[in-house]
mmCIF file of C-alpha atoms in Angstrom:
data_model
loop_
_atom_site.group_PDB
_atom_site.id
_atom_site.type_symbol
_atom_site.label_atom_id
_atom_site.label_comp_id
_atom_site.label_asym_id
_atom_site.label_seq_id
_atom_site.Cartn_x
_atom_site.Cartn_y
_atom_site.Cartn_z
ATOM 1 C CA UNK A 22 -1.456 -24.861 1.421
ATOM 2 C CA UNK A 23 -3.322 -21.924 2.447
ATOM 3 C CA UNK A 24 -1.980 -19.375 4.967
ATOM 4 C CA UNK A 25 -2.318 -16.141 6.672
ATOM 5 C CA UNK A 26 0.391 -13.652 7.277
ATOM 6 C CA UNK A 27 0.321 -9.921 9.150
ATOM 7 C CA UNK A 28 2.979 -7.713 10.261
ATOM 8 C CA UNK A 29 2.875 -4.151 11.949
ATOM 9 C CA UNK A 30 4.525 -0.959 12.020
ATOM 10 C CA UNK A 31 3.970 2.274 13.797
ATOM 11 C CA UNK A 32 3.550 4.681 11.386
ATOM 12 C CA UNK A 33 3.524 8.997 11.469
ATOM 13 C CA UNK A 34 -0.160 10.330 11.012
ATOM 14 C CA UNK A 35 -3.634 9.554 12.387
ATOM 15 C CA UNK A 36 -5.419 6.620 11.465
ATOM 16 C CA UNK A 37 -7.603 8.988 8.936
ATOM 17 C CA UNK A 38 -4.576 9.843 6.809
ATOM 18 C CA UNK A 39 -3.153 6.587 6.657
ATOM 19 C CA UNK A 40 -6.786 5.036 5.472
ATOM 20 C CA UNK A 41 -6.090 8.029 2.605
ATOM 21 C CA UNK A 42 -3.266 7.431 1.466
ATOM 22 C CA UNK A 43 -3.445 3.668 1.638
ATOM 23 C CA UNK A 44 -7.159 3.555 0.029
ATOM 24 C CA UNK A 45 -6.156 5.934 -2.737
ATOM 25 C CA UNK A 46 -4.773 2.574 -5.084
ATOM 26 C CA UNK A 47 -3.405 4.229 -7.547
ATOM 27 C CA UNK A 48 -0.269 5.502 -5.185
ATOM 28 C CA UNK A 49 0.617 1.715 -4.614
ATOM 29 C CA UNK A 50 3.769 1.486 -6.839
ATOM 30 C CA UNK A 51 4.849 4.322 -3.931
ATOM 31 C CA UNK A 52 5.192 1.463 -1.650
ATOM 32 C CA UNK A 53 4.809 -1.971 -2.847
ATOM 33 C CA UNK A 54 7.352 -4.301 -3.477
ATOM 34 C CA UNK A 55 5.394 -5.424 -6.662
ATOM 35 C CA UNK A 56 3.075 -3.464 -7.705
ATOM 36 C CA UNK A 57 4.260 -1.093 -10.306
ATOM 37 C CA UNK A 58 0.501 0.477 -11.588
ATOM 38 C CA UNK A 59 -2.915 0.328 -10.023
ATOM 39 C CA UNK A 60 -6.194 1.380 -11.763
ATOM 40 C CA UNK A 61 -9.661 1.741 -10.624
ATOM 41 C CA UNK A 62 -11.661 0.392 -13.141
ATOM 42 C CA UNK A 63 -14.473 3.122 -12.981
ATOM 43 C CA UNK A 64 -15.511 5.539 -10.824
ATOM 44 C CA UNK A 65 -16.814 3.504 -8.024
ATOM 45 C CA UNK A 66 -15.419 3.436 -4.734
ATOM 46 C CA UNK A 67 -16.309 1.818 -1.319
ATOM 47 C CA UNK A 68 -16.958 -2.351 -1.171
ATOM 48 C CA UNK A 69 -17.215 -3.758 -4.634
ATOM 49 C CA UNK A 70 -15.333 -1.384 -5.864
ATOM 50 C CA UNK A 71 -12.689 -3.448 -8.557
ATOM 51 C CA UNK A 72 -9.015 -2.009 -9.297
ATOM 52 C CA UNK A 73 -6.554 -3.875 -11.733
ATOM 53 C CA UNK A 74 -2.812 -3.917 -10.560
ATOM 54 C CA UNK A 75 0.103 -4.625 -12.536
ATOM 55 C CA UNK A 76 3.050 -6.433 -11.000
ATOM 56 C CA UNK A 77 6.782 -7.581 -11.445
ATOM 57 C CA UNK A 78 9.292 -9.312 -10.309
ATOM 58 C CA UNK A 79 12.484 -10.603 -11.901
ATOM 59 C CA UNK A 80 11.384 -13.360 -12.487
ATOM 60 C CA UNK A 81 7.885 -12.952 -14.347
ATOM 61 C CA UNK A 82 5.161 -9.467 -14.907
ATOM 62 C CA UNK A 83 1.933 -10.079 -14.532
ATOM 63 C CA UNK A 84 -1.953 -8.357 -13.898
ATOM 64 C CA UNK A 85 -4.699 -9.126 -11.275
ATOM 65 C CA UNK A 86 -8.205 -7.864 -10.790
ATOM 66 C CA UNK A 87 -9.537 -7.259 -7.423
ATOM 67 C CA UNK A 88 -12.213 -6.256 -5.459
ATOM 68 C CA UNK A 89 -12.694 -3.945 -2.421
ATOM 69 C CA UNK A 90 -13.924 -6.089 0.769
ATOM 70 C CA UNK A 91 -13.447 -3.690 3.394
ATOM 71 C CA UNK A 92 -13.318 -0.324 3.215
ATOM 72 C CA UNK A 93 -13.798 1.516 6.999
ATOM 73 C CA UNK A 94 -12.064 4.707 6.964
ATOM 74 C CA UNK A 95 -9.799 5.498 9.761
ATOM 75 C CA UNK A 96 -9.542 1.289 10.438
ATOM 76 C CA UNK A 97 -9.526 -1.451 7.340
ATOM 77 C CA UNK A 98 -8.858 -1.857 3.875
ATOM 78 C CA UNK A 99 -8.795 -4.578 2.171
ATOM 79 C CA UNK A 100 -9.279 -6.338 -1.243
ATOM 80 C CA UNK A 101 -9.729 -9.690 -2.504
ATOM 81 C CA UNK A 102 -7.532 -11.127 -5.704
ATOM 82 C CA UNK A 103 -9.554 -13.041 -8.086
ATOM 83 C CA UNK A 104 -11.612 -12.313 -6.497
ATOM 84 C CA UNK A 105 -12.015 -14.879 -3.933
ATOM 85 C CA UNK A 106 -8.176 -16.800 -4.315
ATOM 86 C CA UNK A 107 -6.316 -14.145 -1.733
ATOM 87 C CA UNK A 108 -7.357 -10.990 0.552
ATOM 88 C CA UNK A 109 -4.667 -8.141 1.358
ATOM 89 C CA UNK A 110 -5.635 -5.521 3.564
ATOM 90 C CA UNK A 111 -4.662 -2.979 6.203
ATOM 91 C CA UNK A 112 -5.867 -2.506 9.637
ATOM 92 C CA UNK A 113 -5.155 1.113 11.487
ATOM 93 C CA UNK A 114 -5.726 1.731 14.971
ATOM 94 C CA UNK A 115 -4.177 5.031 17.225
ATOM 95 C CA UNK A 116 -1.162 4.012 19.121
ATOM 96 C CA UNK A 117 -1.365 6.846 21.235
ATOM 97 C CA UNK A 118 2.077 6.854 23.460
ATOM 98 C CA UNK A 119 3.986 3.978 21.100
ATOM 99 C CA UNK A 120 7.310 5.157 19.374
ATOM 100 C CA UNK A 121 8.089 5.715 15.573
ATOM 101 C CA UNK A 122 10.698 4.719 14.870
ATOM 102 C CA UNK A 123 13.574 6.843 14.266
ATOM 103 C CA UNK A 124 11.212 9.309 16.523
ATOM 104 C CA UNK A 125 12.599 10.389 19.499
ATOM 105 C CA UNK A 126 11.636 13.957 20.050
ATOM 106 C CA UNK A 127 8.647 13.320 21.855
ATOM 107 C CA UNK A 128 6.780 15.750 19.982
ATOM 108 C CA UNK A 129 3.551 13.784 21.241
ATOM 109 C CA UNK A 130 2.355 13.642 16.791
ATOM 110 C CA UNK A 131 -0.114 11.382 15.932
ATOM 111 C CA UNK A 132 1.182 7.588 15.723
ATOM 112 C CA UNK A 133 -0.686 4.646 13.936
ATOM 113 C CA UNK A 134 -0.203 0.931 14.191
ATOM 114 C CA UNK A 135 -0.584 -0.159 10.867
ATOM 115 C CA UNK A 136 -0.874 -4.158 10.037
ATOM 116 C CA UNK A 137 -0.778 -5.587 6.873
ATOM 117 C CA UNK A 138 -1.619 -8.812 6.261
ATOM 118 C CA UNK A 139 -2.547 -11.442 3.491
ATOM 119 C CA UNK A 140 -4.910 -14.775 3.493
ATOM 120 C CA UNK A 141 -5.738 -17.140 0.870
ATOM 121 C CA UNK A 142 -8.558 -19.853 0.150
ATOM 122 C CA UNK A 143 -8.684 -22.637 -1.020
ATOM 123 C CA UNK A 144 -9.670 -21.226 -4.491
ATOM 124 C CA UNK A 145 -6.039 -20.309 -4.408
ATOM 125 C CA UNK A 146 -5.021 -24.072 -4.356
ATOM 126 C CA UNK A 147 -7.389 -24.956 -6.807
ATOM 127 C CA UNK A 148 -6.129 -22.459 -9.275
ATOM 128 C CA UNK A 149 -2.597 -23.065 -8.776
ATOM 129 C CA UNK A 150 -3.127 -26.819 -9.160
ATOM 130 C CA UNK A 151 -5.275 -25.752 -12.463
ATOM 131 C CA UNK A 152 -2.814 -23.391 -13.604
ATOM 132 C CA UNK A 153 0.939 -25.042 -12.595
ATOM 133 C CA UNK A 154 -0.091 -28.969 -12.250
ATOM 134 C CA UNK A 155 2.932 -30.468 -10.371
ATOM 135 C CA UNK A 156 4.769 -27.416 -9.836
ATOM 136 C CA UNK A 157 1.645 -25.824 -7.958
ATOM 137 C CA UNK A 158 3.270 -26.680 -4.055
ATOM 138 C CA UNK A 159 6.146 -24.739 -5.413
ATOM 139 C CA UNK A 160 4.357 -21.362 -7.222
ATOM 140 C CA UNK A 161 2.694 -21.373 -4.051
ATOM 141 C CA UNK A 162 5.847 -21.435 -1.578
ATOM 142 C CA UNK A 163 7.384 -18.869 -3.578
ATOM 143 C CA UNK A 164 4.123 -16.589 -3.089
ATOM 144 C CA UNK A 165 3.911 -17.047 0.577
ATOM 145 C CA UNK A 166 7.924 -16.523 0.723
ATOM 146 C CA UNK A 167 7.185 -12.874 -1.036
ATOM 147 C CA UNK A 168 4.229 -12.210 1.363
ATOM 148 C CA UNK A 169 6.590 -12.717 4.045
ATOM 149 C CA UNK A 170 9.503 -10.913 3.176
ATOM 150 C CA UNK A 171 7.172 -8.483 1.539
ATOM 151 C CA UNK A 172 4.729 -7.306 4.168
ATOM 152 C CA UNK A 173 7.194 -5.689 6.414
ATOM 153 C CA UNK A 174 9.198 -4.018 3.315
ATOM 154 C CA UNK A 175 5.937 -2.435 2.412
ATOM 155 C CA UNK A 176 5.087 -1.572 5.579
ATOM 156 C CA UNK A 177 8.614 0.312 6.376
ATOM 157 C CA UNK A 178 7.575 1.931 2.382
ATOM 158 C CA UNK A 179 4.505 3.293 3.522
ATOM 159 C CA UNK A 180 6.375 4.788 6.852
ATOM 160 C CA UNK A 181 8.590 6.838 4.702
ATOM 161 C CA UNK A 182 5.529 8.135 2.293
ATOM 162 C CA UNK A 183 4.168 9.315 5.334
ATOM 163 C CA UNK A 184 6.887 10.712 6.900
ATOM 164 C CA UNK A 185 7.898 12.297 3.808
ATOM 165 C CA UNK A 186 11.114 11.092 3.500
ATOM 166 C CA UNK A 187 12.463 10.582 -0.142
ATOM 167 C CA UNK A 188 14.511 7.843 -1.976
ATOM 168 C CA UNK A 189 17.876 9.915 -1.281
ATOM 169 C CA UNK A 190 17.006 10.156 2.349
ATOM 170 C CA UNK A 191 15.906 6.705 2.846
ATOM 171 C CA UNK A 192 19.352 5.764 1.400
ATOM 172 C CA UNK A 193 21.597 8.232 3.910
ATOM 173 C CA UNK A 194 22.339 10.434 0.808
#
């Protein structure tokens, strides 16, 4: 049961500062619905590069170790878990004359389409069937299920870190 999932999102900045901020790993737990810590693990950066991330849900906490796949500023990032059981990445291009939303002053500011998506391999299957036996199908439903309500919860995350909105604002306080 692999799949592939991608959303988008107009975000606020230039293609340039979204690659920042969204290459910079350690700022994940600003935006991700799961990750709560990211680490490089040395000094390296660029493809090859290998971060560990910590995640959570209510359910269970766990770590990963990845690897940087892509890394074009201004257009892709992207890293593969495992490595080689799932790739999550971002692609930026301009989207010169789309609306922000929530932007309606026509101030003309720069305006990225930002996509997120996620893949996996068929390494994934084989290490859920090693690692859950008959309940693999199932560990792997729920993981898509996140991925999909995930992706465009991050997304609308990263909008607001770029925008520079805070918690209180994004909750009408």
């Amino acid at each position: 049961m692999t799949y592939e999932i991608e959303d988008s999102l107009v975000v606020p900045g230039t293609p340039e500062d979204v690659y920042a901020l969204l290459s910079d790993v350690t700022r994940t737990a600003e935006w991700s619905q799961q990750c709560y810590r990211c680490d490089w693990e040395d000094d390296t950066r660029g493809v090859g590069a290998r971060f560990t991330g910590w995640n959570r849900t209510p359910v269970r906490e766990w770590h990963t170790t990845s690897e940087v796949v892509a890394d074009v500023p201004g257009e892709h990032f992207a890293w593969s878990v495992g490595p080689g059981r799932a790739e999550w990445g971002y692609r930026m291009e301009r989207a010169d004359g789309a609306s922000e939303p929530g932007r309606a002053d026509g101030s003309g500011a720069p305006r990225t389409l930002l996509t997120e998506y996620t893949r996996t391999t068929p390494l994934f299957e084989t290490t859920f069937a090693e690692r859950y036996g008959d309940r693999a199908e199932e560990e792997m439903a729920a993981r898509r299920s996140a991925a999909e309500s995930g992706i465009p919860a991050t997304l609308e995350a990263i909008r607001k870190v770029l925008a520079g909105e805070s918690a209180a604002e994004s909750a009408g306080e």
